[in-house]
Backbone as numpy.savetxt, mean C-alpha at the origin, in Angstrom:
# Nx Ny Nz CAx CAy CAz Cx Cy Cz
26.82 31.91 -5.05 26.74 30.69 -4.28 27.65 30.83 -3.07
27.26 30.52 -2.12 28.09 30.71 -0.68 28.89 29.88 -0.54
29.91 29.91 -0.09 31.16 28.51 0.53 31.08 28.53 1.69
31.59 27.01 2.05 31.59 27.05 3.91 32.34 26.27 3.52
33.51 26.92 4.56 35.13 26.54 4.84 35.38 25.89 5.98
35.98 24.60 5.87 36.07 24.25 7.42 37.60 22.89 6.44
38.51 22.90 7.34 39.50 21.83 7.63 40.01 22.24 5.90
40.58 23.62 5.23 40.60 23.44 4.33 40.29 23.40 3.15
38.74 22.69 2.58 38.24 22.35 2.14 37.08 23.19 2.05
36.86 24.08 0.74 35.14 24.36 0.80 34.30 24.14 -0.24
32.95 24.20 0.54 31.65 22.94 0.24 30.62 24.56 -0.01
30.16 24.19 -1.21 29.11 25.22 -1.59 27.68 24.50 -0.74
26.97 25.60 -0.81 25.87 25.57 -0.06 24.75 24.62 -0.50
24.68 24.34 -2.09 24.34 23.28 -2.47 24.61 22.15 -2.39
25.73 22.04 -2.49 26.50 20.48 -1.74 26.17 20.41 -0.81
25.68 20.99 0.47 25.12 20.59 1.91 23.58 20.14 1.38
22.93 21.32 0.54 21.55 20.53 0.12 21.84 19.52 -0.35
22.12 19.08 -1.77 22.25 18.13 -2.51 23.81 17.57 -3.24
24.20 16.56 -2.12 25.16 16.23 -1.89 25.90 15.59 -3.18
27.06 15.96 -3.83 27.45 15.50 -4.77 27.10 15.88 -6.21
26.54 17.48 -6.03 25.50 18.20 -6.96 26.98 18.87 -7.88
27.99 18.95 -6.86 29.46 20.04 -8.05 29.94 19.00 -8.82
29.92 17.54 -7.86 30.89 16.44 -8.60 30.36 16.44 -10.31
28.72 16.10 -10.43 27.59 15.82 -11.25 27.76 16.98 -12.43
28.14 18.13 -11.71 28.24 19.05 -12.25 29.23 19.19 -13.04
29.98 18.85 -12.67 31.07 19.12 -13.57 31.76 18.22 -13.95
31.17 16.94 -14.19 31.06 15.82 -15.02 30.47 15.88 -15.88
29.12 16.80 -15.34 28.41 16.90 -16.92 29.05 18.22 -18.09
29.51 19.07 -17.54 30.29 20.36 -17.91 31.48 19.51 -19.01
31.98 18.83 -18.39 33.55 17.95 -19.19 32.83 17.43 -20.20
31.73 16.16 -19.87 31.03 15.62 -20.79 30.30 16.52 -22.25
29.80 17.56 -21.95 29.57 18.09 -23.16 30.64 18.58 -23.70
31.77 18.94 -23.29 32.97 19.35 -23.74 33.98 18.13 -24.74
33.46 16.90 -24.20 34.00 15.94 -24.94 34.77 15.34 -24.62
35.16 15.42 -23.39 35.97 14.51 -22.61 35.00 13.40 -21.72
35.36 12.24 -22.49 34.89 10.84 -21.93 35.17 10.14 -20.91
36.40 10.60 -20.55 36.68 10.44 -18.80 35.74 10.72 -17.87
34.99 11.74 -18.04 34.22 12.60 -17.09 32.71 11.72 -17.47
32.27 11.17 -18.57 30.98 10.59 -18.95 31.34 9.07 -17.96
32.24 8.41 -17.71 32.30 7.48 -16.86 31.97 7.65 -15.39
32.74 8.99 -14.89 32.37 9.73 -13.51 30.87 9.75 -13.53
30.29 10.39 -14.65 29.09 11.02 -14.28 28.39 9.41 -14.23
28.19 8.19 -15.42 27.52 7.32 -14.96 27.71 6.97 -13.61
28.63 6.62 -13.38 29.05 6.47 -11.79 27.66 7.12 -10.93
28.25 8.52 -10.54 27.50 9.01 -9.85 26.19 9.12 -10.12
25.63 9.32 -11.27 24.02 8.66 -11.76 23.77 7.58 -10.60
23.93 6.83 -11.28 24.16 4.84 -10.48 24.29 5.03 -9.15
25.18 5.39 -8.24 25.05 5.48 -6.93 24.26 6.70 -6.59
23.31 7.60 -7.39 22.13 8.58 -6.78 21.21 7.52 -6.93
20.94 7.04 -7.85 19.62 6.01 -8.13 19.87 5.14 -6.95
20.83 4.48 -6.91 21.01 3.25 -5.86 20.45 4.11 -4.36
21.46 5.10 -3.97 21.18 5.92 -2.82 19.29 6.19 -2.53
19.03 6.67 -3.70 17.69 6.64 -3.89 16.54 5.68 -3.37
16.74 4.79 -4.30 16.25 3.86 -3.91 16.09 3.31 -2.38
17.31 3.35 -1.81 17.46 2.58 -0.34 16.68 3.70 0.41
16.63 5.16 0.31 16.07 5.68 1.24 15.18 6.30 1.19
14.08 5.65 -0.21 12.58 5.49 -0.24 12.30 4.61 0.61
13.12 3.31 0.40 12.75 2.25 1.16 12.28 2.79 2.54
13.65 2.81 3.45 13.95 2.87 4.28 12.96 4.50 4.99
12.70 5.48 4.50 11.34 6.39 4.70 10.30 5.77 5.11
9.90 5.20 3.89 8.72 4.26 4.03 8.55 3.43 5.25
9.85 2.82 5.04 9.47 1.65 6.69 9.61 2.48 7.75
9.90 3.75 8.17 9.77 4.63 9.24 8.86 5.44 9.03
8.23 5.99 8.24 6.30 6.02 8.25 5.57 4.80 8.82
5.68 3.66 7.63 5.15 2.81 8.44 4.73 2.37 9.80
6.21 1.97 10.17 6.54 1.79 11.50 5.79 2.98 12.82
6.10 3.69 12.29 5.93 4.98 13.85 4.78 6.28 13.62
4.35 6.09 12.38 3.08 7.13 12.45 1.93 6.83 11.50
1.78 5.08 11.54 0.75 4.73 11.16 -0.20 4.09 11.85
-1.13 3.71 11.75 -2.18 2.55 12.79 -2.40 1.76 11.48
-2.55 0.49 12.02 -2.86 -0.92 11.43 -4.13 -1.47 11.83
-5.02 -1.95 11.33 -5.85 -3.15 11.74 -5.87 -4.12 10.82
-5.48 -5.25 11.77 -5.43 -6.91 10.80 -6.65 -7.45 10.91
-7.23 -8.34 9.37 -8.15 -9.01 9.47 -8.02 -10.34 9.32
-7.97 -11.16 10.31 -8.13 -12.72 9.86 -8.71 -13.51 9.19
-8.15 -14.10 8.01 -8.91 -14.78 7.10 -10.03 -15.80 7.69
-9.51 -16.37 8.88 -10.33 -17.26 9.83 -11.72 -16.61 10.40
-11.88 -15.43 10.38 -12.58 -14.81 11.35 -14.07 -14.43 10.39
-14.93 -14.26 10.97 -15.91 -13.56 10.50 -15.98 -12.18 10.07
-15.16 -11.20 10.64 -14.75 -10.11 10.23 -14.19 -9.92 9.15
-13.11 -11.07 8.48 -12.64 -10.95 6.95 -13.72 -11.08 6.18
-15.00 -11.69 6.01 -16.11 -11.82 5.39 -17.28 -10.08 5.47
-17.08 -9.88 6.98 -17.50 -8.31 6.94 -16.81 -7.46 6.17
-15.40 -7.20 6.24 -14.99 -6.42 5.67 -14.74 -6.34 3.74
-14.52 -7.82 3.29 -14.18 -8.28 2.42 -16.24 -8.28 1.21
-17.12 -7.65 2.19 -18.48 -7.87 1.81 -18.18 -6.35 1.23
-18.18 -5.27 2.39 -18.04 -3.89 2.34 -16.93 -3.45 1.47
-15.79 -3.50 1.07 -14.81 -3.48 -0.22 -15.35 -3.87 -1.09
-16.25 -5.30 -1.53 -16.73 -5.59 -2.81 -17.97 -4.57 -3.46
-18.19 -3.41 -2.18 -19.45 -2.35 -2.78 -19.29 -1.22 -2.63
-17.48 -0.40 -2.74 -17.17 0.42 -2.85 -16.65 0.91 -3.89
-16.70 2.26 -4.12 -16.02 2.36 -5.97 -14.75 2.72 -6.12
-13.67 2.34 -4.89 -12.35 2.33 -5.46 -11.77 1.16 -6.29
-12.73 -0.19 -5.54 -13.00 -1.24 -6.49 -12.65 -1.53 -8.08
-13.35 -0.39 -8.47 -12.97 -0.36 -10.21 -12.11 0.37 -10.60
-11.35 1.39 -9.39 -10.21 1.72 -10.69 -8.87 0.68 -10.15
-9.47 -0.41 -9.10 -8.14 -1.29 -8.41 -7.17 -1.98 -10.19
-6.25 -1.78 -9.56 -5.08 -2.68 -10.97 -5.03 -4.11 -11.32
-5.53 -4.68 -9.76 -5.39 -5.77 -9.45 -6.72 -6.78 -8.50
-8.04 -7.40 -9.15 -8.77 -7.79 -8.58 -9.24 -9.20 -8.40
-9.86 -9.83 -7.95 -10.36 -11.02 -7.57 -12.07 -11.43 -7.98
-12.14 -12.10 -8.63 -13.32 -11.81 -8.94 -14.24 -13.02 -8.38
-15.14 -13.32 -7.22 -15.64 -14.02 -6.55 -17.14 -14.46 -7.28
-17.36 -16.34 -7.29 -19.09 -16.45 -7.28 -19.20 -16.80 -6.27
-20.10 -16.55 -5.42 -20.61 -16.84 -4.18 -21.49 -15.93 -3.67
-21.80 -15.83 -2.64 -22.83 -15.00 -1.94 -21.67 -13.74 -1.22
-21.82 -13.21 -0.73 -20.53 -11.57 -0.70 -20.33 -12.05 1.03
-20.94 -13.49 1.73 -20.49 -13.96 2.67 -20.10 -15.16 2.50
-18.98 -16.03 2.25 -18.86 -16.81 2.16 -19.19 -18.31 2.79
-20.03 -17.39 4.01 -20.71 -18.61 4.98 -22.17 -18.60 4.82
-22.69 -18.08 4.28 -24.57 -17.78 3.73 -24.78 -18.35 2.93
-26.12 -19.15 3.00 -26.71 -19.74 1.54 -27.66 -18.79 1.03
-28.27 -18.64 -0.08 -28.74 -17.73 -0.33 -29.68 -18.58 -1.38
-30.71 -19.31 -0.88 -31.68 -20.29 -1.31 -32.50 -19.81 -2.21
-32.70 -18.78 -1.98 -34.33 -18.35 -3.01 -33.60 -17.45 -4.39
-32.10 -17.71 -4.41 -31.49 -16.73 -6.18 -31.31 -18.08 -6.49
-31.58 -17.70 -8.04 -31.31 -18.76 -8.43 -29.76 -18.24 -9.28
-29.44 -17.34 -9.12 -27.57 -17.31 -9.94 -26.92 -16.57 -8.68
-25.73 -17.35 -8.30 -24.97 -17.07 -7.59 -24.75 -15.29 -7.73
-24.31 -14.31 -7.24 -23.97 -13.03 -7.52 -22.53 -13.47 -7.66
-21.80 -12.60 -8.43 -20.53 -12.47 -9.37 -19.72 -10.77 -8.27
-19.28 -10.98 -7.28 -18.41 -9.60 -6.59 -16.93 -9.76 -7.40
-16.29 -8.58 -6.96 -14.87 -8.13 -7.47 -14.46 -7.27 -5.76
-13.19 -7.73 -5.71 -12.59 -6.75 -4.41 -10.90 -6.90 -4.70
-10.58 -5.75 -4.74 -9.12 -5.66 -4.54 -8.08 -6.96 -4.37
-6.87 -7.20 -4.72 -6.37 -8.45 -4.96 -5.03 -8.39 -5.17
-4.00 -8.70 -4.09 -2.40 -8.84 -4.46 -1.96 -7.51 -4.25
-2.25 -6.58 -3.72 -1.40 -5.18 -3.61 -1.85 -4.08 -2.38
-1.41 -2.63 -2.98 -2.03 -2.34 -1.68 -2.43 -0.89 -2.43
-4.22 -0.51 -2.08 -5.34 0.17 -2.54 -5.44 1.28 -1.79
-5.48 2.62 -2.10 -5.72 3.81 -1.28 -7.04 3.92 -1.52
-8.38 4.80 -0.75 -9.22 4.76 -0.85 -9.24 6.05 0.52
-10.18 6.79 0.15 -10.52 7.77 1.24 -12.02 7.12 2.01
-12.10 7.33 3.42 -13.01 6.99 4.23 -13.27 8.02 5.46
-14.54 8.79 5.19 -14.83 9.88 6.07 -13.69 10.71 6.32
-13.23 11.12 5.01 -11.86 12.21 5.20 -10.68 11.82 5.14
-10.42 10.51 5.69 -9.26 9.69 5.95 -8.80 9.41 4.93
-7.30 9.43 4.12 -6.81 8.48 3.45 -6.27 7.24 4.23
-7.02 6.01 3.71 -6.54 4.46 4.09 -5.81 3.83 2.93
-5.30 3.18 3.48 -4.27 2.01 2.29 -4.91 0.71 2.57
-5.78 0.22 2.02 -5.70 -1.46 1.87 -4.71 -1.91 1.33
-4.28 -3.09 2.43 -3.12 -3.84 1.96 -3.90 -5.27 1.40
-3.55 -6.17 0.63 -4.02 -7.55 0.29 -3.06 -8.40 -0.04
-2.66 -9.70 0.63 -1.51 -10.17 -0.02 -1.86 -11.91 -0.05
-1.36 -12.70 -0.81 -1.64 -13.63 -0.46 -0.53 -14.82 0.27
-0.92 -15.32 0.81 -0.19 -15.85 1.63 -0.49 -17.58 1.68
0.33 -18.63 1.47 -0.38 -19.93 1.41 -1.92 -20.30 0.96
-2.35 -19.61 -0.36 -3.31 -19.96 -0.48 -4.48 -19.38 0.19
-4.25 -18.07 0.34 -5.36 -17.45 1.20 -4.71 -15.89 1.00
-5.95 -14.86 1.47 -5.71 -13.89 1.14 -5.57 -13.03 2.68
-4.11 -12.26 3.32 -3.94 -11.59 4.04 -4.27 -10.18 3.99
-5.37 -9.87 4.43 -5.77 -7.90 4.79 -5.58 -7.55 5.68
-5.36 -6.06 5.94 -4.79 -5.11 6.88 -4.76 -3.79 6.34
-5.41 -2.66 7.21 -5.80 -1.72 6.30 -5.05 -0.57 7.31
-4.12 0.51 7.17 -3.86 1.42 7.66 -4.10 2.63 7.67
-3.48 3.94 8.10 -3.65 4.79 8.21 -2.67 6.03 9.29
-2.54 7.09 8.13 -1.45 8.13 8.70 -2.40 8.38 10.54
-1.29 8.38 11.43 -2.03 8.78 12.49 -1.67 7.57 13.49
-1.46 7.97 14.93 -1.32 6.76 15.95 -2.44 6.04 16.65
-3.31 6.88 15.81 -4.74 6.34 16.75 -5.78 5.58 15.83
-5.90 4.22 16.36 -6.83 3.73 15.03 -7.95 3.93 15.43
-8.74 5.35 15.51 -10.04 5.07 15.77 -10.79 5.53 14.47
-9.88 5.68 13.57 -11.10 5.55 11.73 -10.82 4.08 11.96
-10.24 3.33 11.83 -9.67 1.91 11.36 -10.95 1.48 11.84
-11.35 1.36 13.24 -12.14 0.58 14.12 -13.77 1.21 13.69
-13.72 2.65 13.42 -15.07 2.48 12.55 -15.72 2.34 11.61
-14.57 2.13 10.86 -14.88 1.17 9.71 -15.24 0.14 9.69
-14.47 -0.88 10.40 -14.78 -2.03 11.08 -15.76 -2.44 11.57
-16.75 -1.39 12.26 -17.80 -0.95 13.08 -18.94 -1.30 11.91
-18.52 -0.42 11.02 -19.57 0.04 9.78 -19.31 -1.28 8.77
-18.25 -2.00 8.57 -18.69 -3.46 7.90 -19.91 -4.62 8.28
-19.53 -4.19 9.92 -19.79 -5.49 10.70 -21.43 -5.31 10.30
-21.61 -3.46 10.85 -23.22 -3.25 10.18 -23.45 -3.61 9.28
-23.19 -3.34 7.99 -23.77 -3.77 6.71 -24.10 -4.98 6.67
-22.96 -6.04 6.98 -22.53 -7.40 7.29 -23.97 -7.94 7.78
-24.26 -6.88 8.92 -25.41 -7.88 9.91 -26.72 -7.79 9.23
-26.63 -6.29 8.61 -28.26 -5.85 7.76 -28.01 -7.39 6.52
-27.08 -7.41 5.86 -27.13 -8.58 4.71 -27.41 -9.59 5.02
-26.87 -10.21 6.29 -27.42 -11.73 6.63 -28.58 -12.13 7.56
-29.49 -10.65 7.67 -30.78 -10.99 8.05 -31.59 -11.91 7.67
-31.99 -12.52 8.22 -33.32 -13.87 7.78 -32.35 -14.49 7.03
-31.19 -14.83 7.31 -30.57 -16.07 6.12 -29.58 -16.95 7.29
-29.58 -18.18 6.56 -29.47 -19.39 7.33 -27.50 -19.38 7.36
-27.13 -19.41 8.09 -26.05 -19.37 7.88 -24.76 -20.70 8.16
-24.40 -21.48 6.55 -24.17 -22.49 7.13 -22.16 -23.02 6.96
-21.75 -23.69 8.46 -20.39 -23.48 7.99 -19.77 -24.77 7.41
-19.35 -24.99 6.34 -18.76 -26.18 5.40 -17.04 -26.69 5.65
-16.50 -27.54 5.85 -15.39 -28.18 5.45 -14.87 -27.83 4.09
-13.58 -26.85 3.98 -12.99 -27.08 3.14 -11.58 -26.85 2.64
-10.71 -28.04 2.13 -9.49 -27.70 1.93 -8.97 -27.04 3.12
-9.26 -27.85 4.59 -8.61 -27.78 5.76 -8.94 -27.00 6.39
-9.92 -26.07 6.01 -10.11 -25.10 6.92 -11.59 -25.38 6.97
């Protein structure tokens, strides 16, 4: 194992990799030896790796997020949450989701659909956030709910959302082939 000497003090080459790896070490060395002094050290340092841990998954994450992902938001208000929210209910990441929603209605929430006589029964993702591959792409559906309504936004590794937008593209299609020849009508409800 190499040392690097500086002010005194030298730091094995593992300690520059994995910082606090001799302390651990030879806490655990005492500890099997039977000295219980050293089993307090070592919880210690357990506890502040986990803690350390923890904060800079976090903190990774929100700098992926942040700087080398693309986003597209869908408004629950919009007609597009009904496109997209049609196209998720007829994909098969759908069934292995953890967490789903299970809808009666027509797979547009603004369509009557006069001539069935049983509502259709959809399922789409619900409360979390869904990986799913799309033309090569891994995407993350996000779903959250928010006052009584459900917030989507779907990302992707990369600064350029141009999978995002053809997806989007390719809901709106399906969207438009489904509500051919149907009357489309918009209702009052619970404020919106």
């Amino acid at each position: 194992m190499n040392a690097i000497s500086g002010g005194g003090a030298q730091m094995s080459l593992i300690d520059v990799l994995f910082p606090g790896f001799s302390m651990a070490s030879a806490s655990a060395q005492q500890l099997l030896a039977g000295n219980l002094d050293s089993y307090t050290r070592l919880l210690c340092t357990l506890g502040m790796l986990v803690l350390f841990t923890r904060y800079a998954v976090r903190y990774v994450g929100e700098l992926v997020r942040s700087h080398f992902t693309s986003t597209i938001h869908v408004s629950y208000y919009d007609e597009a949450y009904d496109m997209l929210v049609d196209w998720i209910a007829h994909q098969p990441f759908v069934r292995n989701a953890h967490s789903v929603i299970a809808r009666v209605r027509s797979p547009q929430r603004t369509t009557i659909q006069s001539q069935e006589k049983k509502k259709p029964l959809t399922f789409s993702p619900w409360d979390g956030s869904f990986p799913f591959w799309y033309k090569g792409h891994l995407l993350i559906l996000h779903c959250a709910v928010k006052d009584h309504r459900e917030d989507i936004y779907i990302s992707s590794i990369g600064l350029y959302p141009n999978i995002l937008k053809q997806l989007v593209e390719e809901c709106r299609g399906n969207y438009l082939n489904n509500i051919d020849k149907k009357i489309t009508v918009f209702e009052y409800r619970e404020g919106d």
